[in-house]
PDB file of C-alpha atoms in Angstrom:
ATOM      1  CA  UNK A 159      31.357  30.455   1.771  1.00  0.00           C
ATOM      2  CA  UNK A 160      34.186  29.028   4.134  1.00  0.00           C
ATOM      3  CA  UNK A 161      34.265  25.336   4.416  1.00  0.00           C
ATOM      4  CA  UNK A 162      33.900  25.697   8.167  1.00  0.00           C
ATOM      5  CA  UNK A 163      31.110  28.466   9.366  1.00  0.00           C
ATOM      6  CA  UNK A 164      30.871  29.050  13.439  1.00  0.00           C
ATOM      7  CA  UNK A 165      29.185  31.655  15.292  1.00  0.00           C
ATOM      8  CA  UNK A 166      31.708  33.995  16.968  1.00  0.00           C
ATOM      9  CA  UNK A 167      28.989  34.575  19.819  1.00  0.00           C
ATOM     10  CA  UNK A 168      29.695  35.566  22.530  1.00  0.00           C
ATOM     11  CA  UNK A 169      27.374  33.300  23.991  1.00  0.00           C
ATOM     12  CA  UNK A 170      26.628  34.274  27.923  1.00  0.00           C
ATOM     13  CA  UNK A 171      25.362  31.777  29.999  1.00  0.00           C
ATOM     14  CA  UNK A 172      24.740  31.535  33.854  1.00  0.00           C
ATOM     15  CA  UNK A 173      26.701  29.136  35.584  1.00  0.00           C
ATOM     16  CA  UNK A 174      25.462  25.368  35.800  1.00  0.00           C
ATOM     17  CA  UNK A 175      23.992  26.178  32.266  1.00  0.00           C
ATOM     18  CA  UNK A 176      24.150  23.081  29.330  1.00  0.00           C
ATOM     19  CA  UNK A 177      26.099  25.025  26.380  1.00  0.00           C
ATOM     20  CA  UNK A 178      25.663  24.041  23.033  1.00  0.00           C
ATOM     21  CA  UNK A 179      28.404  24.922  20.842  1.00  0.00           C
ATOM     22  CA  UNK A 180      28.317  23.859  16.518  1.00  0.00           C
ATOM     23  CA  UNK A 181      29.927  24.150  13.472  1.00  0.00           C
ATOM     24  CA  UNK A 182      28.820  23.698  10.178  1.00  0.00           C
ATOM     25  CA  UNK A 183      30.610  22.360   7.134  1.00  0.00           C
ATOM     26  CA  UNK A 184      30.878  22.105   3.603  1.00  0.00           C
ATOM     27  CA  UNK A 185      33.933  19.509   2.694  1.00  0.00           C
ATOM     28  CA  UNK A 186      32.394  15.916   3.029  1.00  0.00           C
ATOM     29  CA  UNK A 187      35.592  14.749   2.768  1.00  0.00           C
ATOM     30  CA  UNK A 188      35.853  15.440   6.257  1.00  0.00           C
ATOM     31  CA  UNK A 189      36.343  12.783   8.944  1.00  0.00           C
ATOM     32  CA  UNK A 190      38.116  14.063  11.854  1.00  0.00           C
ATOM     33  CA  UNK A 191      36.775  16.357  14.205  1.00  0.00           C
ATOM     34  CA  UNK A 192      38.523  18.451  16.759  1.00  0.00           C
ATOM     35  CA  UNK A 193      37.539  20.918  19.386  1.00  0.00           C
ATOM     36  CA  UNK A 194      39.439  23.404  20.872  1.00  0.00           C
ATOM     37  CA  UNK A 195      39.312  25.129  24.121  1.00  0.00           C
ATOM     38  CA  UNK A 196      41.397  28.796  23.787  1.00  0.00           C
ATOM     39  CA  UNK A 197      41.931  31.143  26.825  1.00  0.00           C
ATOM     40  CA  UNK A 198      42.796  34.403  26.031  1.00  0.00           C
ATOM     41  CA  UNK A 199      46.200  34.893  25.212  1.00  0.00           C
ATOM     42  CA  UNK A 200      46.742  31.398  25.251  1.00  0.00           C
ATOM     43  CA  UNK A 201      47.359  28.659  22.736  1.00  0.00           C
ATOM     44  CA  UNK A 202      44.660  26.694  21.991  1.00  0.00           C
ATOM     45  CA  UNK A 203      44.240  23.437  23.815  1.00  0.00           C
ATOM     46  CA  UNK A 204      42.667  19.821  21.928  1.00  0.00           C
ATOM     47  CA  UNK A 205      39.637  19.023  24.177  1.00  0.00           C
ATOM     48  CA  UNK A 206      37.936  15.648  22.394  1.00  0.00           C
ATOM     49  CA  UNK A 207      38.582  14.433  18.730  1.00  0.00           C
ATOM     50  CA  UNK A 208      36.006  12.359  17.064  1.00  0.00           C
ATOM     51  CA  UNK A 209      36.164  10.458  13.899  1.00  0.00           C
ATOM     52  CA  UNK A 210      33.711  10.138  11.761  1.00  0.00           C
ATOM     53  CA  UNK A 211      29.719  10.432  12.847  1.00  0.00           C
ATOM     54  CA  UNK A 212      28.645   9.625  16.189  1.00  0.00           C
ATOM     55  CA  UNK A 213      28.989  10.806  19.660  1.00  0.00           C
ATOM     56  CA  UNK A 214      31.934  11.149  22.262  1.00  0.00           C
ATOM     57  CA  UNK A 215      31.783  12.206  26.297  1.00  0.00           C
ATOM     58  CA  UNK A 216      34.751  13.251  28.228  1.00  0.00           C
ATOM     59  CA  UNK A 217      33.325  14.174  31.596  1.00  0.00           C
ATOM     60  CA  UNK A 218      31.355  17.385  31.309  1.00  0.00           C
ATOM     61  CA  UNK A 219      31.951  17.328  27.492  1.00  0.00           C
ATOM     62  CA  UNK A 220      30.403  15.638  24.830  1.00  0.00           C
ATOM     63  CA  UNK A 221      31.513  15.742  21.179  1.00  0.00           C
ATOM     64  CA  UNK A 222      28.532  14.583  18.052  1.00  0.00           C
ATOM     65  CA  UNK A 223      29.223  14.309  14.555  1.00  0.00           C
ATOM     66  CA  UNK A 224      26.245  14.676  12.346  1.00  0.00           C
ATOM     67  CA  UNK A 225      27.710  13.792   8.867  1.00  0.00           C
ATOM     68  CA  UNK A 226      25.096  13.761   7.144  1.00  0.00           C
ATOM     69  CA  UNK A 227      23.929  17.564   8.036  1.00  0.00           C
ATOM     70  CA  UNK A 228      27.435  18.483   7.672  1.00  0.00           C
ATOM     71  CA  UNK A 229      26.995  19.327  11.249  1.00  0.00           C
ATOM     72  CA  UNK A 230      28.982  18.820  14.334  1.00  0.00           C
ATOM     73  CA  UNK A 231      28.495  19.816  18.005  1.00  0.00           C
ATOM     74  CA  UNK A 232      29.960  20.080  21.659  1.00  0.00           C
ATOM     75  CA  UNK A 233      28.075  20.353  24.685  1.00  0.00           C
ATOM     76  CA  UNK A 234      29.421  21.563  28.011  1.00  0.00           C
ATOM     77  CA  UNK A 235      27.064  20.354  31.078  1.00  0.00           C
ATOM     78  CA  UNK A 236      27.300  22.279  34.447  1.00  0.00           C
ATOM     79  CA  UNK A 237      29.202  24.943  32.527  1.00  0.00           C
ATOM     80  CA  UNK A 238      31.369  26.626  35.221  1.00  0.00           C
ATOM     81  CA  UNK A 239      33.482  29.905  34.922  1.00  0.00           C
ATOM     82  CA  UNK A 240      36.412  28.346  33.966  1.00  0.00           C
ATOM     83  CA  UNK A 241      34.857  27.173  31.357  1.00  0.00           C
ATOM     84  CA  UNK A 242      34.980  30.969  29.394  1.00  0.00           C
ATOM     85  CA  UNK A 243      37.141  30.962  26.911  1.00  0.00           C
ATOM     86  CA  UNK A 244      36.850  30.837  23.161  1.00  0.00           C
ATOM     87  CA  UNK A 245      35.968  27.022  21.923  1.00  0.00           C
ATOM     88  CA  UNK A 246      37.565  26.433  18.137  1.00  0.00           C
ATOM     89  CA  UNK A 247      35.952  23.544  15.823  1.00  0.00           C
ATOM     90  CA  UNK A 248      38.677  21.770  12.935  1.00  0.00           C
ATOM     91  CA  UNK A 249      38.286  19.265  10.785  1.00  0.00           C
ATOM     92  CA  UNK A 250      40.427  17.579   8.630  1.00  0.00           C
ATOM     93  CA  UNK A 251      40.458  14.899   5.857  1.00  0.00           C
ATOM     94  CA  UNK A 252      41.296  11.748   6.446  1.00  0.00           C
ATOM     95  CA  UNK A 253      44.670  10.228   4.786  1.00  0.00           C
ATOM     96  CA  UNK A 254      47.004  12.269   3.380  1.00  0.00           C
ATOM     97  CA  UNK A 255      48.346  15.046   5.404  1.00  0.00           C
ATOM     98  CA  UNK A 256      45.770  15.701   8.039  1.00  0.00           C
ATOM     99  CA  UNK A 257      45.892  19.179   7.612  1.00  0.00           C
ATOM    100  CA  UNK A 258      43.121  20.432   9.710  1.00  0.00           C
ATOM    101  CA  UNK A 259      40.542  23.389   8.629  1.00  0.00           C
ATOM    102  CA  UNK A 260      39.773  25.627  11.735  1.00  0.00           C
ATOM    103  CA  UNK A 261      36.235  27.576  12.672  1.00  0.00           C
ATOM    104  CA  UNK A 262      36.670  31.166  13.703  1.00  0.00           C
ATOM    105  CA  UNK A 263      35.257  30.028  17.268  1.00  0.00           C
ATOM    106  CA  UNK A 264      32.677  30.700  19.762  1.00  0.00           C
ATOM    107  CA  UNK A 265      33.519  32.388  22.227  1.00  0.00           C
ATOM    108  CA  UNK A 266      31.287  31.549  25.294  1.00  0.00           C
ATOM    109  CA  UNK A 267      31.233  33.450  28.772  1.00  0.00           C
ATOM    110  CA  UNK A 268      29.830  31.909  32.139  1.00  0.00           C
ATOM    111  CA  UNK A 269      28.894  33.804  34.429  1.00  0.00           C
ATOM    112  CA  UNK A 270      28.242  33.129  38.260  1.00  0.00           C
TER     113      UNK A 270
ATOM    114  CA  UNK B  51      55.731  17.556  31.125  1.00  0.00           C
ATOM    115  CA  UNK B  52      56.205  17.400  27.113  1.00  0.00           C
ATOM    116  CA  UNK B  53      55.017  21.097  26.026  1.00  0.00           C
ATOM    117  CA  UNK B  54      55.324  22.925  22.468  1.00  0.00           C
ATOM    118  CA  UNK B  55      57.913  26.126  23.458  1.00  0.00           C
ATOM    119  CA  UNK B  56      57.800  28.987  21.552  1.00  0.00           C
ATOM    120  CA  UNK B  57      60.188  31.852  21.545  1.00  0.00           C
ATOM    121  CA  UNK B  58      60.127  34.591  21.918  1.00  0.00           C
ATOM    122  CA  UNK B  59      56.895  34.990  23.822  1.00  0.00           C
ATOM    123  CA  UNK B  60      56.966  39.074  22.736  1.00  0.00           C
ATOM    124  CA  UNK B  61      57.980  41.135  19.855  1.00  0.00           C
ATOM    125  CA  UNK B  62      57.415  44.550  18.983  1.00  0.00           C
ATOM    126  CA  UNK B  63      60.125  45.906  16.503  1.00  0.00           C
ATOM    127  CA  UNK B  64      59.560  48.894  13.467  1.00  0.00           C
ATOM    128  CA  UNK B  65      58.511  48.190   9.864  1.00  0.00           C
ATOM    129  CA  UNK B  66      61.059  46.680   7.582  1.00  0.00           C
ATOM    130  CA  UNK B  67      63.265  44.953  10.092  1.00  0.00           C
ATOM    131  CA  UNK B  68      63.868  41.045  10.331  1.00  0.00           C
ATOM    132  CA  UNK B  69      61.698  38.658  13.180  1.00  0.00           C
ATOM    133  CA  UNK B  70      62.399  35.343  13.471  1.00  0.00           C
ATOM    134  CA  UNK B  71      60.155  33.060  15.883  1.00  0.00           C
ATOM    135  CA  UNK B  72      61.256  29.781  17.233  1.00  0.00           C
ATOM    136  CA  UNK B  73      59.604  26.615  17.884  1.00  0.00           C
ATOM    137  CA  UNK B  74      60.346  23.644  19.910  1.00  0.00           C
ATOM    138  CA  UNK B  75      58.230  21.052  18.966  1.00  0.00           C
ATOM    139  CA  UNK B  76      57.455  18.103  21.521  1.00  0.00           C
ATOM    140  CA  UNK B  77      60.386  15.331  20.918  1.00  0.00           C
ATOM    141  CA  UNK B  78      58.749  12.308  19.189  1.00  0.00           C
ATOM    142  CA  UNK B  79      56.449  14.427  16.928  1.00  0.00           C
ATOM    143  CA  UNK B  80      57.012  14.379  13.147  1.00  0.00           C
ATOM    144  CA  UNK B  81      54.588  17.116  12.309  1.00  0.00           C
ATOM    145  CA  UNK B  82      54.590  20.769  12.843  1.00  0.00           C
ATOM    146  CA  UNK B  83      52.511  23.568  12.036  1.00  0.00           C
ATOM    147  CA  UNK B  84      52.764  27.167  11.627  1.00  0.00           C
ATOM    148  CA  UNK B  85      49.921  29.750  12.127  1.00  0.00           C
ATOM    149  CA  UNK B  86      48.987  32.827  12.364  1.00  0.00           C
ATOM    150  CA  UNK B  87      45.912  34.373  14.571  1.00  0.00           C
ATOM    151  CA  UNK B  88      44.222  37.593  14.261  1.00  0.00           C
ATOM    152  CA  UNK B  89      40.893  38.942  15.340  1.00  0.00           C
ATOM    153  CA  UNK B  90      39.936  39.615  11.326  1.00  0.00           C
ATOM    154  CA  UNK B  91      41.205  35.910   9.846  1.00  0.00           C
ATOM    155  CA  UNK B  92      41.276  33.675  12.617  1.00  0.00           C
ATOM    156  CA  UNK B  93      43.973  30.979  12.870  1.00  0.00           C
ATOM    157  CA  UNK B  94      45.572  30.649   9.604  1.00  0.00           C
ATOM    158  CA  UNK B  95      47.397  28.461   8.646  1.00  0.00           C
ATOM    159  CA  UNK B  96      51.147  29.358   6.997  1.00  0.00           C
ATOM    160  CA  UNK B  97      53.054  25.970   7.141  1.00  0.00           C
ATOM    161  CA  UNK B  98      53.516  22.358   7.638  1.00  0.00           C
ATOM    162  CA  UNK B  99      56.233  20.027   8.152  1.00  0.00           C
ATOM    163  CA  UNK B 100      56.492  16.300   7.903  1.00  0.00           C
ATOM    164  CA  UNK B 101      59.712  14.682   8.850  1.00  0.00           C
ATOM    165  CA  UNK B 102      61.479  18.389   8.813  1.00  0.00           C
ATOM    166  CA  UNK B 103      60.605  18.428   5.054  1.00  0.00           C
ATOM    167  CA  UNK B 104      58.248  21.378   4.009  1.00  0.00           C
ATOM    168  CA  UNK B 105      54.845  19.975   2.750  1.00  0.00           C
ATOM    169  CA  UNK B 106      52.604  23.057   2.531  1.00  0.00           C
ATOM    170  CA  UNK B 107      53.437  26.847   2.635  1.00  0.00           C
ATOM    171  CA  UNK B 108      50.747  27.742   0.139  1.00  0.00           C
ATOM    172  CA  UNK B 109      49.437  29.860   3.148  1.00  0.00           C
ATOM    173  CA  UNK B 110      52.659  31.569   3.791  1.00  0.00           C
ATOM    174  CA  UNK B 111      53.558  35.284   1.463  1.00  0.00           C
ATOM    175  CA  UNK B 112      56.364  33.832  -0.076  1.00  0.00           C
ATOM    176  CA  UNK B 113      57.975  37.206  -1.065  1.00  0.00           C
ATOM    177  CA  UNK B 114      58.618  38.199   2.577  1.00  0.00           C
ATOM    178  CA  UNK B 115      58.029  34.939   5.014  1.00  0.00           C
ATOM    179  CA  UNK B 116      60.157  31.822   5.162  1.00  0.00           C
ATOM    180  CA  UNK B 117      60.332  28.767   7.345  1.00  0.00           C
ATOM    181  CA  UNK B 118      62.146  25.849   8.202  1.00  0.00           C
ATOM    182  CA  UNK B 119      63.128  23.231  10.320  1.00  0.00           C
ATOM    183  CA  UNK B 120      67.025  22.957  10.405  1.00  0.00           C
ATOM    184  CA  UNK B 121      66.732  19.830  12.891  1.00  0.00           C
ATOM    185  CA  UNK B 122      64.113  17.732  14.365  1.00  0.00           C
ATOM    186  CA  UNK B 123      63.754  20.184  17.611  1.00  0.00           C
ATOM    187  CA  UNK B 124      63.954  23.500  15.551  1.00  0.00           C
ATOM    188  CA  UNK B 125      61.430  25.020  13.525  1.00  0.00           C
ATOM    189  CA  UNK B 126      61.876  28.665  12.802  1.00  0.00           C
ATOM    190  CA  UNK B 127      59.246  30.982  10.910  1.00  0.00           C
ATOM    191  CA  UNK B 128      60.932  34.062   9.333  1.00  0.00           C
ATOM    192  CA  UNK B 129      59.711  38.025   8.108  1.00  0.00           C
ATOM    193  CA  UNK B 130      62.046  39.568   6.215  1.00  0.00           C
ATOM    194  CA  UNK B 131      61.273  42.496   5.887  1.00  0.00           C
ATOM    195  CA  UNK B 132      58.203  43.000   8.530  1.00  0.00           C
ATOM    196  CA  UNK B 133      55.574  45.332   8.064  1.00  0.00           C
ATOM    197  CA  UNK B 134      52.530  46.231  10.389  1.00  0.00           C
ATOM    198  CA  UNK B 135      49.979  43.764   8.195  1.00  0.00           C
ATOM    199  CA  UNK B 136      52.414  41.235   9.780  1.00  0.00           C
ATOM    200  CA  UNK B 137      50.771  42.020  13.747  1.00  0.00           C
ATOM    201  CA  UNK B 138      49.292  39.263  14.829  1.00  0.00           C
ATOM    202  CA  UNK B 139      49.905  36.290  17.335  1.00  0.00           C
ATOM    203  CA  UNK B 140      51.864  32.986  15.790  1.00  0.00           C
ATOM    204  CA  UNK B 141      51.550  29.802  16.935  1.00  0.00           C
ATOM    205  CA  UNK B 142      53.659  26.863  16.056  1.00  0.00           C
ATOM    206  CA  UNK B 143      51.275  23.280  16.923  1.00  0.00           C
ATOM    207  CA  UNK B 144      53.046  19.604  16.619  1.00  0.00           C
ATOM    208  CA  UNK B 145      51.419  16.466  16.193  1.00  0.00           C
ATOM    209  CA  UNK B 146      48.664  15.174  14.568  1.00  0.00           C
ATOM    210  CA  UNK B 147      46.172  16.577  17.395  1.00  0.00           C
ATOM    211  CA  UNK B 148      48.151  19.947  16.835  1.00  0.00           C
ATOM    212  CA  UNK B 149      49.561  20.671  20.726  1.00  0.00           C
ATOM    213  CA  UNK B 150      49.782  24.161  20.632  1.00  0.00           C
ATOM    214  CA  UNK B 151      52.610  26.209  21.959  1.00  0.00           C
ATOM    215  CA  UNK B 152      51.938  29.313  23.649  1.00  0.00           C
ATOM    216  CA  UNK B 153      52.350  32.276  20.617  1.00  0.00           C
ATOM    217  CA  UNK B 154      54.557  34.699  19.664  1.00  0.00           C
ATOM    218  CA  UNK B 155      52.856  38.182  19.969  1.00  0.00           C
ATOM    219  CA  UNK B 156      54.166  40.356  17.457  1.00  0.00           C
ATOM    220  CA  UNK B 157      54.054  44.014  16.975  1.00  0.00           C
ATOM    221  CA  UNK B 158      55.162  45.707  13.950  1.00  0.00           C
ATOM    222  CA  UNK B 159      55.075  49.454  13.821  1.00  0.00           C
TER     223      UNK B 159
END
């Protein structure tokens, strides 16, 4: 079993759609959590870091941290086209070297 | 605009010759990473520097890949020799929130 297990979709939604995007874990060392936003042929691209459990909104985005499901999630509201790309989860440990552990990612599609 | 640059952008070159890939990382940062991204393993990662100084490479084949950061706004990730298990895209990230640069495609027939 990886340490971090998310869905590789695709996940096609219609435009204005509330995506749901998660990531499961099985380190509980983990405390920071990171989502990516990748276009293709494109680096990825930090879009909210959380640490710890709880929730954080950046606009259209919100980050949660379930810790103790070993569970985390990011939901996209009003999803628009630019919002297709491929969306990576990665966690890391905290002290130390921060070394994060990356999901394969999710890649989501919205269409008009 | 402070930006990870990555160079060259393109690679295609035959089995069993030399590729070196460069990485500026973004002035100020003290960490960078090395992976490499394909379609079967994801982003792996291959290497990570703290203060130029090598922490982890346990990701890296030692036999044929080498890296290293020769000054603070260098890092360079070396195959010697290449060979087509090598195809993939590499990324070089800095910082703890890993800023990404923009990949190194690489071909190896």
């Amino acid at each position: 079993q990886k340490e971090v297990e998310q869905d590789p979709g695709p996940l096609s939604v219609p435009e204005g759609a509330i995506v749901s995007l998660n990531c499961t874990y099985s380190n509980s060392a983990f405390q920071y959590f990171m989502w990516y936003r990748q276009y293709s042929r494109k680096g990825p691209e930090l879009l909210m870091y959380t640490y710890s459990s709880g929730n954080k909104e950046d606009g259209r985005f919100t980050a949660q941290v379930d810790k103790s499901s070993k569970y985390i999630s990011l939901f996209i509201r009003d999803s628009q086209p630019s919002d297709s790309a491929t969306y990576l989860c990665a966690m890391s440990r905290s002290g130390g070297s921060y070394i994060p552990t990356f999901g394969r990612g999710t890649s989501l599609i919205v269409h008009p | 605009d402070a930006r990870v640059t990555q160079t060259p952008r393109h690679k295609v070159t035959e089995m069993g010759q030399e590729v070196t890939m460069r990485c500026q990382p973004i002035l100020g940062h003290n960490t960078v990473f090395w992976y490499r991204q394909t379609m079967m393993q994801g982003l792996e990662l291959l290497a990570y520097f703290r203060n130029r100084a090598p922490l982890d490479d346990s990701g890296m084949p030692k036999d044929r890949f080498s890296a290293e950061m020769p000054d603070a706004t260098l890092a360079t990730l070396k195959i010697q020799p290449s060979e087509p298990r090598d195809s993939a895209v590499y990324f070089c990230a800095s910082g703890f929130e890993q800023f990404f640069g923009p990949g190194t495609r690489l071909t190896v027939l």
